[in-house]
């Protein structure tokens, strides 16, 4: 397993739409394991491949609250597709490992059904709501080159982008 560096916005890979995976082979499985290790270490509840500079349609998530004693429950997806979304919306205070230390309310469909290939290359379907729904939609956005600030007003977006740029500059000199 390997822990990978997470890109901080702005970065070309974060603004690029990723390419589909042909099949989930051993190389993609290894990528998924490395992404899970990176996500748990961060820590975060989701991670998209382009956040670690890989431009394929792979994401990982784990919504389990291990602080509450819950067991890990990793979900690995390749080529995820939203096949149904609810009409009603949900708002959640979202954060992003690529936009550190900043959070904002983002409105999205409350419930989504997602079709994807799992780590065994088997076709799966899952329904997500609450935080899991925000997380899977946030990760699919990443695969399309979208970050959560793209959903905000220009004013809120610019405030966060300026502050993140400052944080990124501070990281560069270390
Ligand atoms: O760790 C994360 N928390 C989170 C909270 C609300 C909505 C989405 C997320 S995903 C984020 C990790 C991340 O940046 N994934 O791309
Ligand atoms: Ni993110």
PDB file of C-alpha atoms and ligand atoms in Angstrom:
ATOM      1  CA  UNK A   1       0.000   0.000   0.000  1.00  0.00           C
ATOM      2  CA  UNK A   2       1.123   3.546  -0.606  1.00  0.00           C
ATOM      3  CA  UNK A   3      -0.025   6.895   0.688  1.00  0.00           C
ATOM      4  CA  UNK A   4      -0.221   9.418  -2.149  1.00  0.00           C
ATOM      5  CA  UNK A   5       0.091  13.246  -2.059  1.00  0.00           C
ATOM      6  CA  UNK A   6      -3.273  15.066  -2.381  1.00  0.00           C
ATOM      7  CA  UNK A   7      -3.403  17.980  -4.837  1.00  0.00           C
ATOM      8  CA  UNK A   8      -4.517  21.381  -3.542  1.00  0.00           C
ATOM      9  CA  UNK A   9      -6.764  23.552  -5.753  1.00  0.00           C
ATOM     10  CA  UNK A  10      -6.147  25.026  -8.316  1.00  0.00           C
ATOM     11  CA  UNK A  11      -4.342  22.279 -10.205  1.00  0.00           C
ATOM     12  CA  UNK A  12      -4.870  21.180 -13.837  1.00  0.00           C
ATOM     13  CA  UNK A  13      -5.832  17.603 -12.809  1.00  0.00           C
ATOM     14  CA  UNK A  14      -8.600  18.934 -10.513  1.00  0.00           C
ATOM     15  CA  UNK A  15     -10.107  20.916 -13.383  1.00  0.00           C
ATOM     16  CA  UNK A  16      -9.967  18.012 -15.918  1.00  0.00           C
ATOM     17  CA  UNK A  17     -12.683  15.460 -16.797  1.00  0.00           C
ATOM     18  CA  UNK A  18     -11.314  11.932 -16.239  1.00  0.00           C
ATOM     19  CA  UNK A  19     -11.408   8.995 -18.670  1.00  0.00           C
ATOM     20  CA  UNK A  20     -13.396   5.806 -18.042  1.00  0.00           C
ATOM     21  CA  UNK A  21     -11.626   2.654 -16.891  1.00  0.00           C
ATOM     22  CA  UNK A  22     -11.753  -0.301 -19.339  1.00  0.00           C
ATOM     23  CA  UNK A  23     -12.050  -2.873 -16.558  1.00  0.00           C
ATOM     24  CA  UNK A  24     -11.094  -3.093 -12.904  1.00  0.00           C
ATOM     25  CA  UNK A  25      -7.871  -5.105 -13.207  1.00  0.00           C
ATOM     26  CA  UNK A  26      -5.108  -5.582 -10.634  1.00  0.00           C
ATOM     27  CA  UNK A  27      -3.587  -2.158 -11.424  1.00  0.00           C
ATOM     28  CA  UNK A  28      -6.915  -0.389 -10.764  1.00  0.00           C
ATOM     29  CA  UNK A  29      -7.439  -2.518  -7.623  1.00  0.00           C
ATOM     30  CA  UNK A  30      -3.999  -1.417  -6.360  1.00  0.00           C
ATOM     31  CA  UNK A  31      -4.917   2.209  -7.155  1.00  0.00           C
ATOM     32  CA  UNK A  32      -8.138   1.805  -5.114  1.00  0.00           C
ATOM     33  CA  UNK A  33      -6.200   0.405  -2.121  1.00  0.00           C
ATOM     34  CA  UNK A  34      -3.651   3.251  -2.296  1.00  0.00           C
ATOM     35  CA  UNK A  35      -6.490   5.785  -2.490  1.00  0.00           C
ATOM     36  CA  UNK A  36      -8.207   4.243   0.561  1.00  0.00           C
ATOM     37  CA  UNK A  37      -4.961   4.423   2.551  1.00  0.00           C
ATOM     38  CA  UNK A  38      -4.521   8.066   1.482  1.00  0.00           C
ATOM     39  CA  UNK A  39      -8.155   8.888   2.382  1.00  0.00           C
ATOM     40  CA  UNK A  40      -8.025   7.224   5.836  1.00  0.00           C
ATOM     41  CA  UNK A  41      -4.733   8.974   6.602  1.00  0.00           C
ATOM     42  CA  UNK A  42      -5.985  12.437   5.561  1.00  0.00           C
ATOM     43  CA  UNK A  43      -8.586  11.804   7.094  1.00  0.00           C
ATOM     44  CA  UNK A  44     -11.543  12.092   4.717  1.00  0.00           C
ATOM     45  CA  UNK A  45     -14.742  10.199   3.889  1.00  0.00           C
ATOM     46  CA  UNK A  46     -14.180  10.170   0.109  1.00  0.00           C
ATOM     47  CA  UNK A  47     -11.417  10.595  -2.468  1.00  0.00           C
ATOM     48  CA  UNK A  48     -11.452  10.889  -6.273  1.00  0.00           C
ATOM     49  CA  UNK A  49      -8.521   9.716  -8.446  1.00  0.00           C
ATOM     50  CA  UNK A  50      -7.716  13.165  -9.854  1.00  0.00           C
ATOM     51  CA  UNK A  51      -7.101  14.419  -6.281  1.00  0.00           C
ATOM     52  CA  UNK A  52      -4.012  12.164  -6.374  1.00  0.00           C
ATOM     53  CA  UNK A  53      -3.206  13.154  -9.972  1.00  0.00           C
ATOM     54  CA  UNK A  54      -4.637  10.057 -11.687  1.00  0.00           C
ATOM     55  CA  UNK A  55      -7.070  10.934 -14.479  1.00  0.00           C
ATOM     56  CA  UNK A  56      -9.319   7.858 -14.505  1.00  0.00           C
ATOM     57  CA  UNK A  57     -12.902   7.487 -13.239  1.00  0.00           C
ATOM     58  CA  UNK A  58     -12.163   5.877  -9.868  1.00  0.00           C
ATOM     59  CA  UNK A  59     -13.363   6.974  -6.427  1.00  0.00           C
ATOM     60  CA  UNK A  60     -13.343   5.547  -2.923  1.00  0.00           C
ATOM     61  CA  UNK A  61     -15.540   6.333   0.093  1.00  0.00           C
ATOM     62  CA  UNK A  62     -16.030   5.163   3.672  1.00  0.00           C
ATOM     63  CA  UNK A  63     -18.867   6.663   5.693  1.00  0.00           C
ATOM     64  CA  UNK A  64     -18.279   4.534   8.804  1.00  0.00           C
ATOM     65  CA  UNK A  65     -17.670   6.534  11.981  1.00  0.00           C
ATOM     66  CA  UNK A  66     -14.730   4.631  13.472  1.00  0.00           C
ATOM     67  CA  UNK A  67     -14.588   7.170  16.340  1.00  0.00           C
ATOM     68  CA  UNK A  68     -18.021   5.744  17.359  1.00  0.00           C
ATOM     69  CA  UNK A  69     -16.608   2.215  17.190  1.00  0.00           C
ATOM     70  CA  UNK A  70     -18.076   1.350  13.774  1.00  0.00           C
ATOM     71  CA  UNK A  71     -16.057  -1.051  11.578  1.00  0.00           C
ATOM     72  CA  UNK A  72     -14.499   0.303   8.368  1.00  0.00           C
ATOM     73  CA  UNK A  73     -16.792  -0.064   5.332  1.00  0.00           C
ATOM     74  CA  UNK A  74     -14.840   0.957   2.231  1.00  0.00           C
ATOM     75  CA  UNK A  75     -16.688   1.410  -1.068  1.00  0.00           C
ATOM     76  CA  UNK A  76     -14.630   1.450  -4.299  1.00  0.00           C
ATOM     77  CA  UNK A  77     -16.175   2.588  -7.570  1.00  0.00           C
ATOM     78  CA  UNK A  78     -14.981   2.702 -11.162  1.00  0.00           C
ATOM     79  CA  UNK A  79     -17.007   4.448 -13.884  1.00  0.00           C
ATOM     80  CA  UNK A  80     -19.773   5.587 -11.472  1.00  0.00           C
ATOM     81  CA  UNK A  81     -22.972   6.870 -13.100  1.00  0.00           C
ATOM     82  CA  UNK A  82     -25.963   8.504 -11.433  1.00  0.00           C
ATOM     83  CA  UNK A  83     -28.939   6.579 -12.870  1.00  0.00           C
ATOM     84  CA  UNK A  84     -31.635   8.283 -10.763  1.00  0.00           C
ATOM     85  CA  UNK A  85     -31.820  11.356  -8.553  1.00  0.00           C
ATOM     86  CA  UNK A  86     -34.620  12.628  -6.310  1.00  0.00           C
ATOM     87  CA  UNK A  87     -36.405  15.886  -7.140  1.00  0.00           C
ATOM     88  CA  UNK A  88     -36.034  17.150  -3.597  1.00  0.00           C
ATOM     89  CA  UNK A  89     -32.744  18.693  -2.603  1.00  0.00           C
ATOM     90  CA  UNK A  90     -30.568  18.441   0.496  1.00  0.00           C
ATOM     91  CA  UNK A  91     -28.086  20.979   1.844  1.00  0.00           C
ATOM     92  CA  UNK A  92     -24.876  19.878   3.586  1.00  0.00           C
ATOM     93  CA  UNK A  93     -21.868  21.786   4.900  1.00  0.00           C
ATOM     94  CA  UNK A  94     -19.280  20.216   2.574  1.00  0.00           C
ATOM     95  CA  UNK A  95     -15.521  20.192   2.850  1.00  0.00           C
ATOM     96  CA  UNK A  96     -12.835  18.981   0.445  1.00  0.00           C
ATOM     97  CA  UNK A  97      -9.296  17.698   1.011  1.00  0.00           C
ATOM     98  CA  UNK A  98      -8.250  19.754  -2.059  1.00  0.00           C
ATOM     99  CA  UNK A  99      -9.753  22.955  -0.525  1.00  0.00           C
ATOM    100  CA  UNK A 100      -8.404  22.625   3.030  1.00  0.00           C
ATOM    101  CA  UNK A 101      -9.956  24.348   6.056  1.00  0.00           C
ATOM    102  CA  UNK A 102     -12.999  25.703   4.192  1.00  0.00           C
ATOM    103  CA  UNK A 103     -16.621  24.541   4.264  1.00  0.00           C
ATOM    104  CA  UNK A 104     -19.823  25.707   2.607  1.00  0.00           C
ATOM    105  CA  UNK A 105     -23.455  24.633   2.329  1.00  0.00           C
ATOM    106  CA  UNK A 106     -23.989  22.847  -1.010  1.00  0.00           C
ATOM    107  CA  UNK A 107     -27.451  21.886  -2.338  1.00  0.00           C
ATOM    108  CA  UNK A 108     -27.723  18.615  -4.252  1.00  0.00           C
ATOM    109  CA  UNK A 109     -30.402  15.975  -5.005  1.00  0.00           C
ATOM    110  CA  UNK A 110     -31.207  14.399  -1.609  1.00  0.00           C
ATOM    111  CA  UNK A 111     -31.114  10.763  -2.842  1.00  0.00           C
ATOM    112  CA  UNK A 112     -29.203   9.282  -5.798  1.00  0.00           C
ATOM    113  CA  UNK A 113     -28.936   5.789  -7.302  1.00  0.00           C
ATOM    114  CA  UNK A 114     -25.452   5.059  -8.652  1.00  0.00           C
ATOM    115  CA  UNK A 115     -24.314   2.273 -11.011  1.00  0.00           C
ATOM    116  CA  UNK A 116     -20.603   1.379 -10.861  1.00  0.00           C
ATOM    117  CA  UNK A 117     -17.967  -1.349 -11.147  1.00  0.00           C
ATOM    118  CA  UNK A 118     -16.654  -2.511  -7.774  1.00  0.00           C
ATOM    119  CA  UNK A 119     -13.111  -3.647  -6.892  1.00  0.00           C
ATOM    120  CA  UNK A 120     -13.902  -7.092  -8.405  1.00  0.00           C
ATOM    121  CA  UNK A 121     -15.081  -5.578 -11.710  1.00  0.00           C
ATOM    122  CA  UNK A 122     -18.672  -6.585 -10.771  1.00  0.00           C
ATOM    123  CA  UNK A 123     -21.496  -4.228 -11.726  1.00  0.00           C
ATOM    124  CA  UNK A 124     -23.172  -2.797  -8.623  1.00  0.00           C
ATOM    125  CA  UNK A 125     -26.006  -0.385  -7.882  1.00  0.00           C
ATOM    126  CA  UNK A 126     -26.431   1.543  -4.678  1.00  0.00           C
ATOM    127  CA  UNK A 127     -28.777   4.176  -3.273  1.00  0.00           C
ATOM    128  CA  UNK A 128     -27.242   6.952  -1.212  1.00  0.00           C
ATOM    129  CA  UNK A 129     -28.804   9.595   1.016  1.00  0.00           C
ATOM    130  CA  UNK A 130     -27.709  12.106   3.613  1.00  0.00           C
ATOM    131  CA  UNK A 131     -23.941  12.555   3.935  1.00  0.00           C
ATOM    132  CA  UNK A 132     -23.288   9.498   1.697  1.00  0.00           C
ATOM    133  CA  UNK A 133     -25.341  11.109  -1.090  1.00  0.00           C
ATOM    134  CA  UNK A 134     -23.404  14.387  -0.805  1.00  0.00           C
ATOM    135  CA  UNK A 135     -20.127  12.454  -0.713  1.00  0.00           C
ATOM    136  CA  UNK A 136     -20.753  10.306  -3.810  1.00  0.00           C
ATOM    137  CA  UNK A 137     -22.007  13.331  -5.789  1.00  0.00           C
ATOM    138  CA  UNK A 138     -19.001  15.396  -4.613  1.00  0.00           C
ATOM    139  CA  UNK A 139     -16.617  12.618  -5.802  1.00  0.00           C
ATOM    140  CA  UNK A 140     -18.385  12.196  -9.169  1.00  0.00           C
ATOM    141  CA  UNK A 141     -18.109  15.992  -9.589  1.00  0.00           C
ATOM    142  CA  UNK A 142     -14.318  15.645  -9.087  1.00  0.00           C
ATOM    143  CA  UNK A 143     -14.197  13.040 -11.893  1.00  0.00           C
ATOM    144  CA  UNK A 144     -15.846  15.672 -14.103  1.00  0.00           C
ATOM    145  CA  UNK A 145     -13.332  18.384 -13.119  1.00  0.00           C
ATOM    146  CA  UNK A 146     -15.783  20.103 -10.723  1.00  0.00           C
ATOM    147  CA  UNK A 147     -15.032  21.166  -7.120  1.00  0.00           C
ATOM    148  CA  UNK A 148     -17.682  22.135  -4.540  1.00  0.00           C
ATOM    149  CA  UNK A 149     -16.953  25.849  -4.857  1.00  0.00           C
ATOM    150  CA  UNK A 150     -18.270  25.609  -8.456  1.00  0.00           C
ATOM    151  CA  UNK A 151     -21.763  25.222  -6.864  1.00  0.00           C
ATOM    152  CA  UNK A 152     -21.512  28.461  -4.848  1.00  0.00           C
ATOM    153  CA  UNK A 153     -22.236  32.111  -5.653  1.00  0.00           C
ATOM    154  CA  UNK A 154     -19.313  33.969  -7.237  1.00  0.00           C
ATOM    155  CA  UNK A 155     -18.782  35.902  -3.986  1.00  0.00           C
ATOM    156  CA  UNK A 156     -18.613  32.807  -1.734  1.00  0.00           C
ATOM    157  CA  UNK A 157     -16.486  30.949  -4.312  1.00  0.00           C
ATOM    158  CA  UNK A 158     -13.937  33.767  -4.630  1.00  0.00           C
ATOM    159  CA  UNK A 159     -13.574  34.131  -0.847  1.00  0.00           C
ATOM    160  CA  UNK A 160     -12.777  30.419  -0.457  1.00  0.00           C
ATOM    161  CA  UNK A 161     -10.516  30.229  -3.544  1.00  0.00           C
ATOM    162  CA  UNK A 162      -8.448  33.215  -2.340  1.00  0.00           C
ATOM    163  CA  UNK A 163      -8.019  31.736   1.141  1.00  0.00           C
ATOM    164  CA  UNK A 164      -7.081  28.311  -0.263  1.00  0.00           C
ATOM    165  CA  UNK A 165      -4.547  29.936  -2.634  1.00  0.00           C
ATOM    166  CA  UNK A 166      -2.926  31.516   0.438  1.00  0.00           C
ATOM    167  CA  UNK A 167      -2.813  28.148   2.247  1.00  0.00           C
ATOM    168  CA  UNK A 168      -1.334  26.508  -0.868  1.00  0.00           C
ATOM    169  CA  UNK A 169       1.403  29.191  -1.055  1.00  0.00           C
ATOM    170  CA  UNK A 170       2.249  28.556   2.591  1.00  0.00           C
ATOM    171  CA  UNK A 171       2.598  24.801   1.859  1.00  0.00           C
ATOM    172  CA  UNK A 172       4.961  25.458  -1.101  1.00  0.00           C
ATOM    173  CA  UNK A 173       7.682  27.087   0.996  1.00  0.00           C
ATOM    174  CA  UNK A 174       7.873  24.121   3.414  1.00  0.00           C
TER     175      UNK A 174
HETATM  176  O1  LIG B   1     -13.816  14.299   3.710  1.00  0.00           O
HETATM  177  C1  LIG B   1     -14.703  14.825   3.046  1.00  0.00           C
HETATM  178  N1  LIG B   1     -15.865  15.207   3.650  1.00  0.00           N
HETATM  179  C2  LIG B   1     -16.998  15.593   2.954  1.00  0.00           C
HETATM  180  C3  LIG B   1     -18.039  16.187   3.665  1.00  0.00           C
HETATM  181  C4  LIG B   1     -19.194  16.572   3.035  1.00  0.00           C
HETATM  182  C5  LIG B   1     -19.341  16.362   1.678  1.00  0.00           C
HETATM  183  C6  LIG B   1     -18.310  15.789   0.946  1.00  0.00           C
HETATM  184  C7  LIG B   1     -17.153  15.408   1.587  1.00  0.00           C
HETATM  185  S1  LIG B   1     -15.875  14.651   0.666  1.00  0.00           S
HETATM  186  C8  LIG B   1     -14.478  15.117   1.608  1.00  0.00           C
HETATM  187  C9  LIG B   1     -13.214  14.476   1.061  1.00  0.00           C
HETATM  188  C10 LIG B   1     -12.964  14.968  -0.341  1.00  0.00           C
HETATM  189  O2  LIG B   1     -12.460  16.030  -0.620  1.00  0.00           O
HETATM  190  N2  LIG B   1     -13.377  14.192  -1.321  1.00  0.00           N
HETATM  191  O3  LIG B   1     -13.244  14.573  -2.594  1.00  0.00           O
HETATM  192 NI1  LIG B   2     -13.252  16.761  -2.560  1.00  0.00          NI
END
